[in-house]
XYZ file of C-alpha atoms in Angstrom:
715
model
C 10.824 103.875 36.857
C 8.946 102.447 33.908
C 9.219 98.757 33.287
C 8.486 97.544 29.792
C 5.963 94.833 29.541
C 7.664 91.833 27.840
C 5.965 88.649 26.857
C 6.985 85.666 28.944
C 10.032 83.824 27.591
C 11.387 86.737 25.550
C 13.680 88.248 28.154
C 14.265 91.882 28.774
C 15.318 94.084 25.794
C 17.915 96.785 26.347
C 16.940 100.378 25.634
C 17.013 101.576 22.014
C 20.206 103.534 22.461
C 21.993 100.458 23.715
C 20.582 98.398 20.828
C 21.937 100.901 18.372
C 25.367 100.730 19.902
C 25.327 96.891 19.831
C 24.273 96.878 16.192
C 27.253 99.008 15.312
C 29.540 96.657 17.273
C 27.922 93.662 15.553
C 28.574 95.108 12.111
C 32.126 95.817 12.966
C 32.635 92.287 14.409
C 31.147 90.657 11.295
C 33.605 92.585 9.147
C 36.572 91.928 11.465
C 36.075 88.152 11.958
C 38.176 85.634 10.030
C 35.067 83.543 9.385
C 33.435 84.241 6.009
C 29.860 85.374 6.283
C 27.405 85.757 3.402
C 23.762 86.911 3.472
C 21.175 86.280 0.731
C 17.695 87.671 0.209
C 15.128 84.912 0.548
C 12.360 87.082 -0.905
C 14.136 87.777 -4.206
C 14.153 85.277 -7.083
C 17.168 82.954 -6.711
C 18.058 84.283 -3.256
C 20.871 86.525 -4.517
C 23.796 87.591 -2.341
C 23.076 90.897 -0.619
C 26.039 91.158 1.787
C 29.430 89.516 2.395
C 32.123 90.358 4.898
C 35.770 90.974 4.332
C 36.782 87.387 5.240
C 34.540 86.084 2.455
C 36.340 88.341 -0.049
C 39.759 87.311 1.300
C 39.007 83.578 1.137
C 37.308 83.494 -2.271
C 39.228 86.221 -4.048
C 36.048 87.990 -5.116
C 35.312 91.589 -4.216
C 31.947 92.557 -2.650
C 30.892 94.303 -5.844
C 31.627 91.097 -7.868
C 29.335 88.883 -5.787
C 26.466 91.160 -4.722
C 23.303 90.146 -6.653
C 24.699 86.842 -7.802
C 23.675 83.279 -7.008
C 25.465 81.620 -4.021
C 26.446 78.727 -6.348
C 29.095 80.934 -8.025
C 31.715 79.113 -5.838
C 30.745 75.708 -7.356
C 32.991 74.032 -9.976
C 33.487 70.697 -11.785
C 34.790 68.953 -8.669
C 32.033 70.087 -6.354
C 30.147 67.198 -4.801
C 26.603 67.630 -6.171
C 25.129 65.590 -3.362
C 26.629 67.888 -0.704
C 25.361 70.979 -2.636
C 21.967 69.343 -2.939
C 21.880 68.870 0.865
C 22.201 72.648 1.398
C 19.644 73.438 -1.280
C 17.080 71.067 0.260
C 17.611 72.697 3.686
C 16.938 76.129 2.182
C 13.728 74.805 0.538
C 12.590 73.355 3.859
C 13.594 76.487 5.838
C 15.926 74.704 8.214
C 19.553 74.866 9.344
C 22.146 72.642 7.583
C 25.879 72.223 7.443
C 27.971 70.534 4.659
C 31.615 70.403 3.532
C 32.009 70.993 -0.148
C 34.803 71.626 -2.592
C 34.575 75.261 -3.762
C 36.481 77.282 -6.320
C 38.095 80.686 -5.785
C 38.058 83.423 -8.432
C 41.457 82.265 -9.778
C 40.203 78.659 -10.174
C 42.040 77.157 -7.198
C 40.060 74.901 -4.941
C 39.489 74.861 -1.219
C 37.389 72.767 1.094
C 34.559 74.926 2.567
C 32.470 74.001 5.558
C 29.194 75.850 4.923
C 26.484 76.357 7.527
C 23.275 78.008 6.365
C 20.573 79.319 8.756
C 17.282 81.127 8.094
C 16.662 84.681 9.339
C 12.960 85.430 10.047
C 11.401 88.901 10.032
C 9.077 90.446 12.725
C 6.214 88.274 11.429
C 8.217 85.109 11.588
C 8.651 84.779 7.840
C 12.121 83.956 6.418
C 13.385 87.131 4.868
C 17.114 86.300 4.586
C 19.603 83.435 4.829
C 22.973 83.739 6.489
C 25.819 81.482 5.494
C 28.872 80.888 7.650
C 31.881 79.541 5.701
C 35.057 78.107 7.166
C 38.091 77.084 5.109
C 38.829 73.523 6.319
C 41.212 72.513 3.559
C 44.048 71.771 5.983
C 41.828 69.550 8.100
C 40.424 67.659 5.065
C 43.876 67.206 3.621
C 45.186 65.942 6.905
C 42.258 63.449 7.198
C 42.810 62.354 3.572
C 46.526 61.915 4.253
C 45.752 59.811 7.313
C 43.246 57.727 5.338
C 45.730 57.311 2.470
C 48.408 56.257 5.003
C 46.058 53.726 6.528
C 45.042 52.461 3.096
C 48.693 52.255 1.961
C 49.603 50.321 5.106
C 46.590 48.045 4.566
C 47.674 47.389 0.961
C 51.247 46.791 2.022
C 50.189 44.283 4.731
C 47.884 42.606 2.229
C 50.741 42.454 -0.292
C 53.095 40.899 2.235
C 50.392 38.349 3.085
C 50.032 37.487 -0.608
C 53.801 37.046 -0.952
C 53.864 34.832 2.161
C 50.970 32.710 0.865
C 52.675 32.367 -2.499
C 55.834 31.148 -0.753
C 53.725 28.525 1.020
C 52.179 27.380 -2.291
C 55.599 27.129 -3.921
C 56.608 24.473 -1.413
C 54.497 22.014 -3.393
C 56.242 22.399 -6.759
C 54.568 19.314 -8.225
C 51.024 20.561 -7.675
C 49.470 20.574 -11.213
C 47.556 23.851 -10.689
C 50.020 25.638 -8.413
C 50.459 28.668 -10.699
C 46.705 29.033 -11.101
C 46.300 29.098 -7.285
C 48.872 31.886 -7.143
C 46.904 33.957 -9.733
C 43.803 33.568 -7.523
C 45.712 35.167 -4.638
C 46.811 38.025 -6.898
C 43.201 39.080 -7.537
C 43.472 41.121 -4.353
C 45.752 43.557 -6.245
C 44.882 43.067 -9.982
C 41.753 42.311 -11.883
C 43.348 39.278 -13.612
C 46.718 37.659 -13.933
C 48.228 34.667 -15.690
C 51.588 32.967 -16.047
C 53.127 32.128 -19.379
C 56.162 29.817 -19.509
C 58.669 29.824 -22.328
C 59.378 26.233 -23.303
C 60.759 26.975 -26.726
C 57.652 29.132 -27.168
C 55.172 30.844 -24.834
C 52.307 28.845 -23.439
C 49.697 29.524 -20.738
C 50.717 27.561 -17.611
C 48.613 26.403 -14.669
C 51.546 24.617 -13.055
C 55.242 23.910 -13.551
C 55.613 21.056 -15.985
C 58.898 19.411 -15.101
C 59.037 17.490 -18.377
C 58.397 20.522 -20.537
C 60.967 22.597 -18.701
C 63.544 19.871 -18.911
C 63.188 19.705 -22.718
C 63.304 23.509 -23.206
C 66.292 24.653 -25.292
C 69.259 25.752 -23.267
C 70.045 28.644 -25.610
C 68.031 30.824 -27.920
C 68.946 33.235 -30.730
C 69.811 36.644 -29.305
C 68.746 39.806 -31.103
C 70.169 43.292 -30.856
C 68.068 46.193 -29.712
C 65.715 47.492 -32.335
C 64.952 43.977 -33.571
C 68.061 43.370 -35.645
C 68.112 39.755 -36.716
C 71.095 38.908 -38.801
C 71.273 41.203 -41.838
C 67.558 41.989 -41.908
C 65.300 44.162 -39.792
C 62.296 42.861 -37.879
C 59.671 44.705 -35.837
C 60.572 45.482 -32.263
C 59.498 42.515 -30.167
C 59.022 43.954 -26.644
C 57.916 40.756 -25.010
C 60.832 38.777 -26.521
C 63.136 41.499 -25.275
C 61.909 40.774 -21.736
C 62.428 37.022 -22.152
C 65.925 37.550 -23.645
C 66.961 39.951 -20.891
C 67.294 42.895 -23.271
C 64.683 44.856 -21.303
C 64.066 44.898 -17.514
C 60.327 45.647 -17.387
C 57.682 45.766 -16.231
C 56.174 46.431 -19.689
C 52.851 48.187 -20.268
C 51.592 46.391 -23.350
C 48.916 48.020 -25.468
C 46.729 45.302 -26.980
C 46.020 47.529 -29.982
C 49.723 47.834 -30.828
C 50.535 47.935 -34.537
C 52.960 45.491 -36.188
C 54.466 43.905 -33.053
C 57.188 41.220 -33.152
C 56.165 37.507 -33.325
C 56.264 36.788 -29.587
C 54.440 39.989 -28.703
C 51.923 39.319 -31.495
C 51.210 35.841 -30.109
C 50.624 37.211 -26.578
C 48.448 40.072 -27.822
C 46.301 37.696 -29.928
C 45.915 35.341 -26.963
C 44.759 38.213 -24.685
C 42.516 40.134 -27.073
C 39.659 37.649 -26.665
C 39.563 38.667 -23.019
C 40.794 36.562 -20.030
C 38.089 34.535 -18.231
C 36.386 36.413 -15.418
C 36.670 39.874 -16.881
C 33.484 41.710 -18.077
C 35.196 42.936 -21.240
C 38.583 42.473 -22.996
C 41.334 44.688 -21.555
C 42.894 47.522 -23.561
C 46.318 46.988 -22.034
C 48.138 44.624 -19.733
C 51.284 44.849 -17.595
C 53.973 42.256 -18.177
C 56.497 41.280 -15.508
C 59.315 38.965 -16.408
C 59.714 35.765 -14.389
C 63.492 35.923 -13.881
C 65.916 33.072 -13.965
C 69.598 32.553 -13.425
C 70.651 31.821 -16.979
C 67.527 32.746 -18.928
C 64.096 34.052 -18.115
C 61.685 31.111 -18.106
C 58.430 33.063 -18.460
C 56.152 35.990 -17.829
C 53.508 37.175 -15.379
C 50.796 39.128 -17.250
C 48.295 41.239 -15.298
C 45.235 43.346 -15.985
C 45.104 46.365 -13.541
C 42.002 47.046 -11.470
C 42.059 50.665 -12.590
C 43.829 52.474 -15.358
C 47.238 51.361 -14.066
C 48.926 49.438 -11.317
C 49.781 51.278 -8.120
C 53.148 51.042 -6.390
C 52.028 48.238 -4.045
C 50.671 46.102 -6.888
C 53.928 46.519 -8.814
C 55.962 45.480 -5.777
C 53.793 42.445 -5.042
C 53.825 41.241 -8.695
C 57.559 41.751 -8.919
C 58.183 39.702 -5.724
C 55.790 36.971 -6.804
C 57.412 36.756 -10.280
C 60.832 36.507 -8.668
C 59.751 33.707 -6.360
C 58.074 31.781 -9.166
C 61.249 32.243 -11.238
C 63.308 30.715 -8.423
C 60.875 27.848 -8.174
C 60.980 27.197 -11.910
C 64.793 27.251 -11.821
C 64.849 24.803 -8.890
C 62.424 22.491 -10.701
C 64.547 22.633 -13.863
C 67.756 22.037 -11.878
C 66.224 19.121 -10.051
C 64.857 17.637 -13.311
C 68.250 17.995 -14.957
C 70.058 16.373 -11.992
C 67.418 13.710 -11.711
C 67.727 12.863 -15.407
C 71.523 12.804 -15.213
C 71.526 10.648 -12.092
C 68.966 8.282 -13.495
C 70.825 7.930 -16.794
C 74.053 7.348 -14.885
C 72.396 4.774 -12.660
C 70.876 2.881 -15.582
C 74.187 2.907 -17.327
C 75.823 1.448 -14.229
C 73.282 -1.264 -13.513
C 73.037 -4.159 -15.947
C 69.857 -5.316 -17.563
C 68.450 -8.466 -15.979
C 69.313 -11.485 -18.139
C 68.067 -14.992 -17.766
C 70.821 -17.312 -16.639
C 70.705 -20.795 -18.044
C 69.301 -23.367 -15.617
C 69.067 -20.878 -12.783
C 66.142 -18.720 -11.646
C 67.594 -15.247 -11.054
C 65.817 -12.090 -9.861
C 67.463 -8.699 -9.218
C 66.205 -5.479 -7.688
C 67.564 -1.993 -7.087
C 65.881 1.090 -5.549
C 67.645 4.247 -4.451
C 66.647 5.968 -1.245
C 63.635 8.197 -1.835
C 65.429 10.972 0.080
C 68.107 11.276 -2.539
C 68.369 12.019 -6.308
C 67.825 8.531 -7.650
C 71.497 7.634 -7.526
C 73.621 5.880 -4.995
C 76.541 3.472 -4.464
C 74.678 0.152 -4.281
C 75.060 -2.159 -7.258
C 74.728 -5.781 -8.383
C 75.952 -7.814 -11.312
C 75.019 -11.244 -12.659
C 77.492 -12.594 -15.226
C 77.276 -15.729 -17.382
C 81.018 -16.302 -17.345
C 80.739 -19.640 -19.088
C 78.022 -22.152 -19.943
C 78.402 -23.819 -16.533
C 79.655 -20.881 -14.523
C 77.825 -17.797 -13.194
C 79.346 -14.940 -11.193
C 77.177 -12.854 -8.893
C 78.386 -9.608 -7.347
C 76.670 -7.228 -4.931
C 78.328 -4.194 -3.397
C 77.827 -0.914 -1.602
C 79.864 2.296 -1.967
C 79.376 4.829 0.856
C 77.202 7.780 -0.184
C 74.169 8.625 -2.332
C 75.602 11.167 -4.736
C 77.105 11.203 -8.235
C 80.599 10.672 -6.760
C 79.410 7.498 -5.048
C 77.870 6.274 -8.304
C 81.051 7.024 -10.188
C 83.091 5.066 -7.667
C 80.587 2.278 -7.946
C 80.933 2.273 -11.732
C 84.722 1.984 -11.497
C 84.543 -0.898 -9.013
C 81.886 -2.656 -11.089
C 84.046 -2.502 -14.212
C 87.085 -3.802 -12.352
C 85.268 -6.730 -10.675
C 83.492 -7.611 -13.880
C 86.797 -7.763 -15.839
C 88.628 -9.928 -13.280
C 85.621 -12.221 -12.759
C 85.823 -13.219 -16.417
C 89.522 -14.008 -16.162
C 89.586 -16.166 -13.028
C 87.137 -18.384 -11.134
C 88.513 -18.104 -7.567
C 86.590 -15.269 -5.795
C 89.309 -14.633 -3.225
C 91.919 -14.247 -6.007
C 89.693 -11.844 -7.802
C 89.298 -9.650 -4.684
C 93.086 -9.696 -4.185
C 93.508 -8.277 -7.678
C 90.745 -5.750 -7.056
C 92.450 -4.628 -3.818
C 95.715 -3.854 -5.626
C 94.107 -2.016 -8.519
C 91.744 0.023 -6.275
C 94.731 1.067 -4.104
C 96.364 2.558 -7.182
C 93.145 4.115 -8.486
C 92.647 6.076 -5.250
C 88.876 5.751 -5.337
C 87.700 8.387 -2.758
C 84.895 6.263 -1.261
C 85.141 3.127 0.839
C 83.205 0.079 -0.429
C 82.084 -3.371 0.453
C 81.127 -6.292 -1.769
C 80.463 -9.960 -2.065
C 81.704 -11.973 -5.053
C 80.119 -15.404 -5.553
C 80.595 -17.931 -8.351
C 78.253 -20.835 -9.045
C 79.851 -23.651 -10.995
C 77.821 -26.590 -12.230
C 79.318 -30.043 -11.952
C 77.968 -33.592 -11.814
C 76.565 -33.071 -8.273
C 74.778 -29.819 -9.124
C 75.920 -26.296 -8.281
C 78.902 -25.421 -6.143
C 78.809 -21.945 -4.614
C 82.176 -20.320 -3.843
C 82.328 -16.806 -2.374
C 84.524 -14.190 -0.787
C 83.443 -11.069 1.209
C 85.088 -7.690 1.441
C 83.473 -6.105 4.515
C 79.978 -6.967 3.251
C 76.990 -8.594 5.001
C 76.890 -12.391 4.624
C 74.746 -14.026 1.969
C 71.915 -16.352 3.085
C 70.931 -19.736 1.755
C 67.319 -20.894 2.332
C 66.748 -24.628 2.280
C 63.249 -25.825 3.221
C 62.571 -23.811 6.383
C 66.225 -23.562 7.400
C 68.348 -20.397 6.798
C 72.147 -20.681 6.644
C 74.265 -17.564 7.054
C 77.333 -17.720 4.767
C 79.647 -15.748 7.029
C 82.951 -17.310 5.991
C 85.675 -15.792 3.838
C 85.319 -12.381 5.507
C 87.790 -9.591 5.060
C 88.381 -5.846 5.112
C 86.701 -3.315 2.878
C 87.757 -3.141 -0.805
C 91.254 -1.686 -1.153
C 92.175 -2.281 2.499
C 93.052 -5.964 2.375
C 96.372 -6.541 4.099
C 96.474 -10.324 3.616
C 95.326 -12.799 0.984
C 91.559 -13.025 0.572
C 89.911 -16.320 1.466
C 87.325 -18.299 -0.495
C 84.609 -20.369 1.106
C 82.365 -22.982 -0.547
C 78.833 -24.235 -0.123
C 77.022 -27.004 -2.051
C 73.616 -25.865 -3.325
C 70.773 -28.325 -3.713
C 67.708 -28.169 -5.923
C 65.103 -25.818 -4.408
C 67.758 -23.762 -2.520
C 67.409 -20.013 -2.570
C 70.526 -17.768 -2.398
C 70.079 -14.201 -1.131
C 72.595 -11.392 -1.635
C 71.670 -7.905 -0.412
C 72.904 -4.512 0.770
C 72.382 -2.965 4.194
C 69.471 -0.787 2.995
C 67.260 -3.870 3.081
C 67.659 -4.492 6.811
C 68.880 -1.294 8.565
C 66.549 1.284 10.050
C 66.917 4.097 12.552
C 64.985 2.097 15.129
C 67.085 -1.040 14.809
C 70.693 -1.963 14.349
C 72.323 -4.252 11.821
C 72.242 -7.269 14.061
C 68.452 -6.926 14.684
C 67.898 -6.288 10.955
C 69.800 -9.378 9.962
C 67.755 -11.438 12.414
C 64.568 -10.030 10.853
C 65.762 -10.945 7.377
C 66.512 -14.552 8.515
C 63.039 -14.760 10.042
C 61.366 -13.579 6.807
C 63.569 -15.843 4.714
C 62.267 -18.984 6.440
C 59.065 -18.601 4.435
C 60.683 -18.327 1.002
C 60.793 -22.058 0.205
C 58.649 -22.873 -2.807
C 58.719 -19.390 -4.286
C 60.463 -18.651 -7.549
C 63.192 -16.053 -7.428
C 60.974 -13.131 -8.299
C 58.347 -14.211 -5.808
C 60.971 -14.657 -3.058
C 62.392 -11.226 -3.787
C 58.971 -9.570 -3.689
C 58.308 -11.195 -0.309
C 61.516 -9.691 1.046
C 60.612 -6.226 -0.310
C 57.094 -6.237 0.999
C 58.171 -7.378 4.480
C 61.384 -5.390 4.872
C 61.637 -2.573 2.310
C 58.300 -0.836 2.230
C 59.916 2.397 3.475
C 63.691 2.065 2.934
C 65.931 4.689 4.445
C 68.906 3.770 2.236
C 69.646 2.362 -1.179
C 68.469 -1.228 -1.594
C 69.949 -3.855 -3.903
C 68.878 -7.509 -3.807
C 69.875 -10.582 -5.846
C 67.909 -13.779 -5.512
C 69.170 -16.979 -7.144
C 67.058 -20.133 -6.950
C 68.172 -23.586 -8.047
C 65.255 -25.302 -9.828
C 63.958 -28.478 -8.221
C 62.857 -31.019 -10.956
C 61.221 -33.274 -8.408
C 59.020 -30.756 -6.685
C 58.510 -28.523 -9.696
C 58.536 -29.796 -13.251
C 61.286 -28.220 -15.298
C 59.882 -26.063 -18.098
C 59.947 -27.943 -21.323
C 59.854 -26.459 -24.771
C 56.676 -24.360 -25.083
C 55.959 -24.410 -21.372
C 55.174 -20.894 -20.208
C 57.640 -19.193 -17.834
C 56.042 -17.526 -14.837
C 56.685 -15.137 -12.031
C 54.591 -14.303 -8.955
C 54.486 -11.345 -6.538
C 52.532 -10.679 -3.369
C 51.952 -6.918 -3.144
C 50.554 -4.823 -0.268
C 47.276 -3.066 -1.059
C 48.786 0.342 -1.362
C 49.607 2.863 -4.116
C 53.307 2.023 -4.150
C 52.436 -1.473 -5.473
C 51.332 0.062 -8.788
C 54.831 1.257 -9.590
C 56.340 -2.029 -8.361
C 54.016 -3.985 -10.658
C 54.965 -1.820 -13.619
C 58.685 -2.369 -12.950
C 58.108 -6.137 -12.604
C 56.317 -6.262 -16.019
C 59.050 -4.259 -17.780
C 61.806 -6.481 -16.244
C 59.937 -9.615 -17.277
C 59.285 -8.450 -20.836
C 62.946 -7.565 -21.162
C 64.138 -10.822 -19.662
C 61.790 -12.964 -21.706
C 62.210 -10.893 -24.894
C 58.482 -10.273 -25.170
C 57.455 -7.345 -27.433
C 54.861 -4.752 -26.334
C 56.418 -3.906 -23.019
C 54.879 -0.360 -22.870
C 51.392 -1.812 -23.541
C 51.911 -4.425 -20.858
C 53.106 -1.763 -18.422
C 49.961 0.281 -18.945
C 47.705 -2.751 -18.640
C 49.206 -3.975 -15.362
C 49.197 -0.425 -14.004
C 45.407 -0.195 -14.494
C 44.767 -3.720 -13.198
C 46.761 -3.325 -10.011
C 45.368 0.217 -9.512
C 41.824 -1.244 -9.602
C 42.790 -3.935 -7.117
C 44.356 -1.396 -4.780
C 41.435 1.065 -5.054
C 38.582 -1.356 -4.951
C 39.945 -4.491 -3.299
C 41.448 -5.340 0.063
C 44.112 -7.578 1.492
C 47.245 -8.421 -0.450
C 47.234 -8.244 -4.230
C 48.745 -11.211 -6.069
C 50.392 -10.529 -9.424
C 51.289 -13.382 -11.746
C 53.058 -13.063 -15.111
C 53.220 -15.848 -17.726
C 55.155 -16.088 -20.965
C 52.638 -18.005 -23.056
C 54.896 -18.184 -26.122
C 52.461 -15.846 -27.917
C 52.766 -12.877 -25.530
C 52.407 -11.925 -21.903
C 49.544 -13.041 -19.682
C 48.894 -10.953 -16.590
C 46.819 -12.131 -13.654
C 45.866 -9.919 -10.731
C 44.067 -11.415 -7.728
C 42.469 -9.531 -4.829
C 39.976 -10.284 -2.043
C 37.017 -8.329 -3.397
C 34.595 -10.711 -5.147
C 32.835 -7.943 -7.054
C 33.574 -8.214 -10.825
C 35.440 -5.469 -12.663
C 33.300 -3.123 -14.758
C 34.340 -1.176 -17.828
C 32.720 2.275 -17.525
C 32.782 5.507 -19.517
C 34.296 7.419 -16.604
C 32.926 9.179 -13.565
C 30.904 12.320 -14.391
C 32.429 15.388 -12.787
C 35.649 13.765 -11.697
C 38.767 12.138 -13.106
C 39.113 8.389 -13.586
C 36.953 5.425 -14.269
C 38.466 4.515 -17.650
C 40.869 1.805 -16.409
C 39.251 -1.290 -17.939
C 38.499 0.647 -21.155
C 42.248 1.109 -21.491
C 42.808 -2.577 -20.822
C 40.263 -3.473 -23.492
C 42.160 -1.506 -26.182
C 45.489 -3.184 -25.369
C 44.613 -6.748 -24.379
C 41.989 -9.495 -24.264
C 40.805 -9.734 -20.697
C 38.344 -11.542 -18.415
C 37.850 -12.510 -14.809
C 36.759 -15.424 -12.580
C 36.001 -15.976 -8.928
C 39.048 -17.103 -6.931
C 38.656 -18.213 -3.353
C 36.865 -15.394 -1.522
C 37.848 -12.840 -4.091
C 38.416 -12.659 -7.803
C 41.147 -13.043 -10.443
C 41.337 -10.633 -13.364
C 43.427 -11.751 -16.336
C 44.711 -10.007 -19.457
C 46.553 -11.315 -22.506
C 48.514 -8.372 -23.898
C 48.638 -7.861 -27.635
C 52.349 -7.936 -28.564
C 52.065 -4.799 -30.699
C 52.791 -1.044 -30.054
C 50.111 0.981 -28.280
C 49.371 2.980 -31.433
C 48.775 -0.117 -33.474
C 46.422 -1.575 -30.796
C 44.464 1.662 -30.694
C 44.145 1.737 -34.442
C 43.017 -1.859 -34.641
C 40.340 -1.321 -31.953
C 39.042 1.905 -33.580
C 39.047 0.327 -36.986
């Protein structure tokens, strides 16, 4: 036996006959396999194809004769990834193995994903003589992977869209936020390149928030146009944006910003957008317009710039949901504003203006519960029945809605009419009982009717109560509860009403009030009445307005119900000189150092200007607002407000515990505010002086309109 000498590591070669048989089997196997095989000649220029198997021809659609001698890149096309092809070319240059998946093209132009593996084939001297390429059609696998990725991406976009809608719903809770709509558009940047809201308040305008005042003044109806832009007898260009607002088209609308001859509303929007929204590198060529839907009319639009050539399905869905939610919010704001305005107008019509009563110091107050729509059943009335006779009524109808206010208005009219006809309070309530029983007023009500008649001894108080809390009289530090002449609620009197009397002395303070002043969830009516009596012991020496403000600051900082209060003080000539001709009238308030005091001060000034017939009430309201705001923001302790009728206008004094003087500035750079005393300077003469441990700021308001004061200052 002869054993061939074989170099170490090279194994043992079969005999030549066996090798020939294996070569034949190998050739048949390469032709029979489903895997495409291609061989190129590395020694020829361009490494042309020199051999392909049948699988290659079947996969690519080319015959062997069509590919032999050609460059392997014949399968490349416009969609082939050049980087992947470059990876294979670099491997050939470096003489190493490489694998890449590329998009190839068949003879008929159809595409398939081809996983190509190239390997060098060396000759007997170790030089690369050929390259062999193994090609596998992996189209199904790539498409499956792409489908999975697309599904994952779609799910991600859907979840992101749902998160956006949820966050938008959270933002819409705060409808009064001035930049609420802008915050929503910031969220929408996850699905669009830019978006903006445009509200239709009798004309489109960009909107950062929902302006209650603007929406409330928007026209309830608008001219409707037929499709095609027919307006009356003439023909106008098709106004696609106006069609959306008018409900003639559903949308969304793809609006070309290069559109020719659009209608007026479309033209305005196109012109507004052509300059390019802030934050975009260049002006958009088109936008997508979603209508913001409403119940009776569409209040606005949501305009978006897509991130790509167009919005995908998810972006459309998100924008549609957001527009619908914003539309509901706008409608709710409009409805609330309308109801608020109606309720406020009704309430003002029901409550009388405060009038000065001759020889009596009278102060009145009404505030609806903050939890309701500025309307309720509490009311008061102060009537100058005759020169020496005054009637005071305070009452409470159950409820806080328009029906309660309507019932209150009916009762108020009835009581007012009978009070002018007869002086006996019990007799008046008897007549009211009979009339109310016939009117069938749906709400139960309580009231107190008191008359003050002046005689030689002073003022005689006579009163009768219909299920209402007893009035109080404060004399020095003693509080008397007037709990006589009680009876059933209005309309339920089964026997004649009684009348009780009480002689008032100079300096006495009479308090009439509704249960909202004293009742709270954490205390009953009896405890509340005791608290009122305790507070009332300190009212001696105050004028009526000052006494009323003490009650409010101590008992009604956070009322849970409507509050109505009437304070009547009998002047005391011995302890307080009666105002002679030319002597200024005055009022005083002690306000807590908190933001709510600003509104209370403004109301006090308006009431005083009306009662004293002083012109320039709006100017005075603005001045006192700035003065009290400064005291609240920069002072501490209670803020004392004093008002004086000087005979030549209104003098306002605000005292706080901060000794630092007020400074008129030009505002605070980078933030809002700082102009308060500049505003005061335009509307009043002002100054300040130390007072105790703090300071007193005073202003004498010019009795002219704001516009005249501004013109005079600027001139």
